[in-house]
Coordinates of C-alpha atoms in Angstrom, one line a residue:
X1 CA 0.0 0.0 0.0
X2 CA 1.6 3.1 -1.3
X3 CA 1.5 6.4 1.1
X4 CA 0.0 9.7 0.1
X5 CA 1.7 12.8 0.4
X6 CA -0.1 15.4 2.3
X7 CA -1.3 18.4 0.5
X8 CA 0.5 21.8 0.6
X9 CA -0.8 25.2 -0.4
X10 CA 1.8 25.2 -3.2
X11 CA 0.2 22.5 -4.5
X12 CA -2.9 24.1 -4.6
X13 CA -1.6 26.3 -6.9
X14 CA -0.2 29.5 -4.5
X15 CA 3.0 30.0 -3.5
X16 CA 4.1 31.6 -0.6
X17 CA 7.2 32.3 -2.6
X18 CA 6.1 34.1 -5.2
X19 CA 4.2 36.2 -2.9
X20 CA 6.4 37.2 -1.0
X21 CA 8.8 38.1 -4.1
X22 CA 6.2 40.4 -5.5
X23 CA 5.8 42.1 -2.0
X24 CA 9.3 43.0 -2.0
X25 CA 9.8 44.0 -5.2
X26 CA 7.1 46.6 -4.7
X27 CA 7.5 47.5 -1.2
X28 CA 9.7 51.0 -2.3
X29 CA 7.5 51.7 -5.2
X30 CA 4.8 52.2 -2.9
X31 CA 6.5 54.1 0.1
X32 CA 7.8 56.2 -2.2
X33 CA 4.0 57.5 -3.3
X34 CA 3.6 58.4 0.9
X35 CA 1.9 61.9 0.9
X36 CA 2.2 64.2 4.2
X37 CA -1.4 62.8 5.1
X38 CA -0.1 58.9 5.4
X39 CA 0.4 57.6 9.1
X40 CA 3.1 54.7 9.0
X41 CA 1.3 51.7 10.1
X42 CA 4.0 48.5 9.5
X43 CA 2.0 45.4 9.4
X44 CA -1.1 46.6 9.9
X45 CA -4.2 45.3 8.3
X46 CA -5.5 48.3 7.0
X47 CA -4.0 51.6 5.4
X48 CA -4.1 54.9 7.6
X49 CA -4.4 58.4 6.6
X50 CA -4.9 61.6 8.3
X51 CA -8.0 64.0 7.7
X52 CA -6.8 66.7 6.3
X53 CA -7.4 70.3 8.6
X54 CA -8.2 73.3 8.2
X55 CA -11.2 73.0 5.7
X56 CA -14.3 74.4 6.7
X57 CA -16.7 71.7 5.5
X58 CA -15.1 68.8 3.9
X59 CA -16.8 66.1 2.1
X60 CA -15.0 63.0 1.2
X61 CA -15.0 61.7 -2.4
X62 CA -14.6 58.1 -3.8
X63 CA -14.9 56.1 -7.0
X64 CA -13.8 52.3 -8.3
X65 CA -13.1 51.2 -11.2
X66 CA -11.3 48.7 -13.6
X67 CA -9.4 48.8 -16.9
X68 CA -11.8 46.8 -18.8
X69 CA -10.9 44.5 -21.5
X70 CA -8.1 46.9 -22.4
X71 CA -5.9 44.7 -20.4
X72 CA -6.4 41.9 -23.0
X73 CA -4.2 44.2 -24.9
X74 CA -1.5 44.5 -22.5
X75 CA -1.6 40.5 -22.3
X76 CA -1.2 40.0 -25.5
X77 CA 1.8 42.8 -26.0
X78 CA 3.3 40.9 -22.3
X79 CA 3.5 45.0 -21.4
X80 CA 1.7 45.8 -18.6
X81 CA 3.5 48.7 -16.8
X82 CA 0.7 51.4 -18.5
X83 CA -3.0 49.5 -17.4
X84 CA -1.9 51.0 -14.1
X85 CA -1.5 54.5 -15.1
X86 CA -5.0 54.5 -17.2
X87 CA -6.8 52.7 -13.7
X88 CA -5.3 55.6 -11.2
X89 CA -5.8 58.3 -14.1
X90 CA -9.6 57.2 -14.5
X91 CA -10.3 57.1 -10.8
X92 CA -8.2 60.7 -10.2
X93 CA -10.6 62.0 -13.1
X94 CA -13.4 60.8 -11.9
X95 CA -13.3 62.6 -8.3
X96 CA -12.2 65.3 -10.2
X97 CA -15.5 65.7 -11.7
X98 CA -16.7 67.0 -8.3
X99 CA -14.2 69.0 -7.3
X100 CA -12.2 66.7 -5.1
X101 CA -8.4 66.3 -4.4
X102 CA -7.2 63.2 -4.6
X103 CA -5.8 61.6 -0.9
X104 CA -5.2 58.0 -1.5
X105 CA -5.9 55.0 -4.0
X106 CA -6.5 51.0 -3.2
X107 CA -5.8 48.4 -5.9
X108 CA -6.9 44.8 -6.6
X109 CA -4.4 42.2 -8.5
X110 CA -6.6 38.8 -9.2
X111 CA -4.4 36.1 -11.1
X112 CA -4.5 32.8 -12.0
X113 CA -0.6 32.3 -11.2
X114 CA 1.2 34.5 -9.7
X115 CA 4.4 36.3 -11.8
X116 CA 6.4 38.7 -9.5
X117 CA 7.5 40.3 -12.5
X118 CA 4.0 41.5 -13.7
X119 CA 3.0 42.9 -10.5
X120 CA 5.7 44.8 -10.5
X121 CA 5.3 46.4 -13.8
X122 CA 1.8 46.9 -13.0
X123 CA 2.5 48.6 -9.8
X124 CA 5.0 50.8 -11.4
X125 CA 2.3 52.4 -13.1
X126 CA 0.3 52.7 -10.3
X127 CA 2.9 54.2 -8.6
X128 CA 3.9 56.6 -10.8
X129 CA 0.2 57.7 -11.7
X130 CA 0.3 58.3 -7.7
X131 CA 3.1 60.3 -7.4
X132 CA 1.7 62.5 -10.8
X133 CA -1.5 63.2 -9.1
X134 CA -0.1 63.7 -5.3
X135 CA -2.1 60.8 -4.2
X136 CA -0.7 57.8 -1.9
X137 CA -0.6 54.5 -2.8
X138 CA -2.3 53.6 0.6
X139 CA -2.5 50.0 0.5
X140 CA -3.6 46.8 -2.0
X141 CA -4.8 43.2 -2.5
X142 CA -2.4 40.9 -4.8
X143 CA -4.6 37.7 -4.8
X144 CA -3.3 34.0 -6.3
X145 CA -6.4 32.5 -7.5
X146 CA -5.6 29.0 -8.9
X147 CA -8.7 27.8 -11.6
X148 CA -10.5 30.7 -11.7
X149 CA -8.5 32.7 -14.1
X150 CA -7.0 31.7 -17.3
X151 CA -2.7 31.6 -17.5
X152 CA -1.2 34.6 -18.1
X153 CA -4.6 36.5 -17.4
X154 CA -5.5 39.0 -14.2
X155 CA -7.7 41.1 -13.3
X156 CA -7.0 44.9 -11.9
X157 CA -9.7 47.2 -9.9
X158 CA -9.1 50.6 -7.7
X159 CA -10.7 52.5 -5.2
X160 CA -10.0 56.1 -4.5
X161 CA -10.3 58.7 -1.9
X162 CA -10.5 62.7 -2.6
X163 CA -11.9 65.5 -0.6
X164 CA -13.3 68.5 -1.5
X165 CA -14.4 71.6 0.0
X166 CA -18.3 71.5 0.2
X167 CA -19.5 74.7 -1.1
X168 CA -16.2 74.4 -3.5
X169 CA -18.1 71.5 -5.3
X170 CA -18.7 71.5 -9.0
X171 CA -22.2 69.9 -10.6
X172 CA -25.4 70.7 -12.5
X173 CA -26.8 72.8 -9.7
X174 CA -24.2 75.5 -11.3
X175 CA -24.5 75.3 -14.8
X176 CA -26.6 78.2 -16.4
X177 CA -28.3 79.1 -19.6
X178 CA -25.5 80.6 -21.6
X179 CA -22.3 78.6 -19.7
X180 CA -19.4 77.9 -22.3
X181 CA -19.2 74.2 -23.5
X182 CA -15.5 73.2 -23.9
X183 CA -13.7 69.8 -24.9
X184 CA -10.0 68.5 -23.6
X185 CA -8.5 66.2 -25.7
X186 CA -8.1 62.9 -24.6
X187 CA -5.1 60.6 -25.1
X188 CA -6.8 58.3 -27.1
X189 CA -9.6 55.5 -26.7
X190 CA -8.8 56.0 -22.6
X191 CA -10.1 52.4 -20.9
X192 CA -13.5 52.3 -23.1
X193 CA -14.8 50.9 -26.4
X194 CA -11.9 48.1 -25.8
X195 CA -14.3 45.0 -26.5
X196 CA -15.3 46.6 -29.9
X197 CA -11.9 47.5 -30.5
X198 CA -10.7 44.2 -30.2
X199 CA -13.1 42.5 -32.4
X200 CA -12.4 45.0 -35.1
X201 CA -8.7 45.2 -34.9
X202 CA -7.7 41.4 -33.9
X203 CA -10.7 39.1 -34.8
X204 CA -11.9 41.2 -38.1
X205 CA -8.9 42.6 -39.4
X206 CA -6.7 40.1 -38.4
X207 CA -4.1 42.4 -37.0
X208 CA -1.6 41.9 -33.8
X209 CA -0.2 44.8 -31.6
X210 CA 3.0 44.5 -33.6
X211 CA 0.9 45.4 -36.6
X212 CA 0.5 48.9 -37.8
X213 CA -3.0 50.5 -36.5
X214 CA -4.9 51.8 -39.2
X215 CA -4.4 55.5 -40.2
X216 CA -1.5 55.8 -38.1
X217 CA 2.1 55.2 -38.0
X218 CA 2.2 53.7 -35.0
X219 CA 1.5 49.8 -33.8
X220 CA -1.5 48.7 -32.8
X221 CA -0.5 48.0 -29.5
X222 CA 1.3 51.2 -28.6
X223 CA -1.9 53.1 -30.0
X224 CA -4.0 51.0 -27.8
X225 CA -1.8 51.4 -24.4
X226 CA -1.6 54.9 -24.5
X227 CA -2.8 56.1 -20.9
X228 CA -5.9 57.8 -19.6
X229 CA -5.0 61.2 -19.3
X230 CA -5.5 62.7 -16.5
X231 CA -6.9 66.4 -16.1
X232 CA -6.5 67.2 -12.3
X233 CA -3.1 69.4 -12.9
X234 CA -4.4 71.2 -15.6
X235 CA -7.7 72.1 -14.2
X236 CA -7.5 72.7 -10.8
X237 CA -6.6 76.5 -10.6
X238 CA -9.6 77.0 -12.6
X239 CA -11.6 74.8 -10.1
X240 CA -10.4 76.8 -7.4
X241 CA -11.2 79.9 -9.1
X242 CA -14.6 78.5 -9.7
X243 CA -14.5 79.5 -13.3
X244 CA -15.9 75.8 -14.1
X245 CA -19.2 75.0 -13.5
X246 CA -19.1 71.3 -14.4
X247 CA -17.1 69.1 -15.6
X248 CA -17.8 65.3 -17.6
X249 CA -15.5 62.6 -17.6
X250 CA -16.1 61.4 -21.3
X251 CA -15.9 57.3 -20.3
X252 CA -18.5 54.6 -21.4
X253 CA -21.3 55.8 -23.3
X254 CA -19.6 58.5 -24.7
X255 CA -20.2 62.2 -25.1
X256 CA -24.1 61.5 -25.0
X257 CA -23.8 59.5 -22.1
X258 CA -22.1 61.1 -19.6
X259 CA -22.4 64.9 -20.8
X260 CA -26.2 64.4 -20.2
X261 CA -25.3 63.9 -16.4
X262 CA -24.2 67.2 -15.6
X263 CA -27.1 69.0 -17.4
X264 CA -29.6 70.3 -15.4
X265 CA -33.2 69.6 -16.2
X266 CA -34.6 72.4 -18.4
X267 CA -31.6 73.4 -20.3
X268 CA -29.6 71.5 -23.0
X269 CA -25.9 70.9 -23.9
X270 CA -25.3 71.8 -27.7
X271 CA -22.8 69.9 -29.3
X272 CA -21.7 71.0 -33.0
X273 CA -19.7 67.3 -34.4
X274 CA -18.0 69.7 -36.5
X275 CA -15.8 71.9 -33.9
X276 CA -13.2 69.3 -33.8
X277 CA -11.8 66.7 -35.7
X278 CA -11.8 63.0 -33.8
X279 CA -8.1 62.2 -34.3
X280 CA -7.0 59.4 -37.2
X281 CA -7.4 56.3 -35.0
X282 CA -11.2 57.2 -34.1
X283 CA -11.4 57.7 -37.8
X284 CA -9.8 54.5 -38.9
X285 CA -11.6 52.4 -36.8
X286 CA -15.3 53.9 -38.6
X287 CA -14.2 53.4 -41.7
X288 CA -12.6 49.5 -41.5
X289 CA -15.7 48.3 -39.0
X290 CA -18.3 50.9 -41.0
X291 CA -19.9 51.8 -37.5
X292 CA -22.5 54.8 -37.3
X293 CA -21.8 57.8 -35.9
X294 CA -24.1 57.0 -33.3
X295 CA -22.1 53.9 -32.5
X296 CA -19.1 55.8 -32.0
X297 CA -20.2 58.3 -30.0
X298 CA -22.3 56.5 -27.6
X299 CA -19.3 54.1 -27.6
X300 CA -15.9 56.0 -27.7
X301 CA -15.3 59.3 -26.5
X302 CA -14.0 60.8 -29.8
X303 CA -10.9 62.8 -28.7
X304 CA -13.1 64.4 -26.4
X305 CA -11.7 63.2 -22.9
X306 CA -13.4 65.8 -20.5

C-alpha cells in the first residue's frame, strides 16, 4: 500500500514564494508614493491616513473602477506597466469631476498564477500615476487564484479617496443658460470601447499589436496602451477659481452618455460634431468596422476626454 503525500498550499496552486517576491519588489514603489497625510502603520491590516485640517466643511470623495478588456491588450503585448496609469488616471478623473483632491488609492491584483514580474510592472504604473497626481498608494490586495482565471490573465480594480471643500463642489446645480461648453482632448480611446476595439482590430482585421494600427504610423499596440489622461493638474486652478461650473469625464457611453449627467433639467448641452476633428485612430476604426456615428459616439469618447 503506497502512502500519500499530504497536500501543501503550493500544491494548490499558491505560492508563498512568489508572494512574498512580489511584496518585496514593490515594497519601495509604494513608500515612495507616501503623501504628508499617510500615518506609518507597518504590518497593519488596513492603510491609515490623516483627515486633512483646516477646511471648513469637507466632504470625502470616492470612486472604483477597472481597466476593462483593455488589459487583454496589454496580455497580449506581455507590457503591462501602462493599465496601471490608465486605472489611477480614471479614478483621479473621476473625483475630479466633483471637485475633489485626490488623498489615497487602493488596488486589486486577481491572477490565476502569480508572476512577481507583472505585478511589478503593474505597480509601477500605479505608482507613478500616484506620485503624478499627489495621491498615496495607501494600501492593496495581490490575490493567487488557482482555476479561476486563465494563465497569463488577471484582473485589476481601484478604489479612491479625494476631498473637496463642500460649497467648492462642482455639478449641475451651477451650470446656467449661456455657460461655455468646452472639450479637452483625450489621449486616445482612454479604458472604453476596448471589447469593440478588439473585435475589429484582432478578430476582423486580423491584426496583432506588432501590426501597424490603421491611419497611423504607429503599432497597434502602442496606440491601444496609450494612458488615460488625467486632467487634475491642468484644471485645478480653474476649479479653485470656480471659473468651471461642471465638468464630464467622457468614459463609457460617450459624449451623450455622460455629458447628459451634468445638465440640469430644463436646459440642453449643444454639441456641434464639427468643432473638432476625432483624431486618425477614431477615424480609422469607422471606416474599417463601417460603424454609425451614433455607435461611435455613444461608444468611444472621440478625442473628447473631458
Amino acid at each position: 500500500m503506497s502512502e500519500t503525500r499530504g497536500l501543501s498550499y503550493r500544491d494548490a496552486g499558491v505560492d508563498r514564494d512568489v508572494a512574498q517576491d512580489a511584496k518585496t519588489r514593490i515594497l519601495d514603489l509604494v513608500r515612495r508614493t507616501a503623501t504628508a497625510g499617510v500615518v506609518p502603520n507597518p504590518g497593519g491590516f488596513g492603510g491609515l491616513f490623516r483627515v486633512p485640517s483646516g477646511m471648513r466643511s469637507p466632504l470625502l470623495v470616492s470612486s472604483a473602477d477597472g481597466v476593462g478588456t483593455k488589459l487583454k491588450v496589454a496580455m497580449m503585448a506581455n507590457r503591462h506597466d501602462t493599465v496601471g496609469v490608465d486605472l489611477v488616471n480614471h479614478c483621479v478623473n473621476d473625483i475630479l469631476v466633483e471637485g475633489a483632491r485626490p488623498l489615497f488609492f487602493l488596488d486589486y491584483i486577481g491572477m490565476g498564477r502569480l508572476e512577481a514580474g507583472t505585478v511589478e510592472q503593474i505597480v509601477t504604473g500605479l505608482a507613478s500615476a500616484c506620485r503624478e497626481n499627489e495621491c498615496a498608494l495607501l494600501g492593496g490586495e495581490t490575490a493567487e487564484m488557482p482555476d479561476f482565471y486563465a494563465p497569463g490573465e488577471y484582473d485589476l480594480a481601484g478604489f479612491i479617496v479625494g476631498v473637496v471643500e463642500e460649497e467648492n463642489r462642482p455639478g449641475k446645480a451651477r451650470v446656467q443658460e449661456g455657460d461655455a461648453l468646452i472639450g479637452i482632448a483625450s489621449s486616445g480611446f482612454h479604458t472604453n470601447g476596448y471589447s469593440l476595439l478588439r473585435r475589429l482590430l484582432f478578430d476582423r482585421l486580423g491584426l496583432t499589436v506588432n501590426d501597424p494600427f490603421p491611419g497611423t504610423t504607429e503599432t497597434a499596440g502602442d496606440v491601444l496602451l496609450r494612458p488615460h489622461r488625467a486632467y487634475a493638474r491642468s484644471l485645478r486652478p480653474l476649479l479653485d477659481d470656480g471659473v468651471i461650473h461642471a465638468l464630464a469625464h467622457i468614459t463609457g457611453g460617450g459624449i451623450p452618455g455622460n455629458l447628459d449627467r451634468v445638465v440640469p433639467d430644463g436646459l440642453q448641452a449643444r454639441v456641434e460634431r464639427g468643432s473638432w476633428t476625432p483624431p486618425a485612430e477614431f477615424l480609422a476604426v469607422q471606416e474599417h468596422g463601417g460603424i454609425s456615428d451614433n455607435e461611435m459616439f455613444q461608444t468611444l469618447n472621440m478625442g473628447v476626454g473631458m
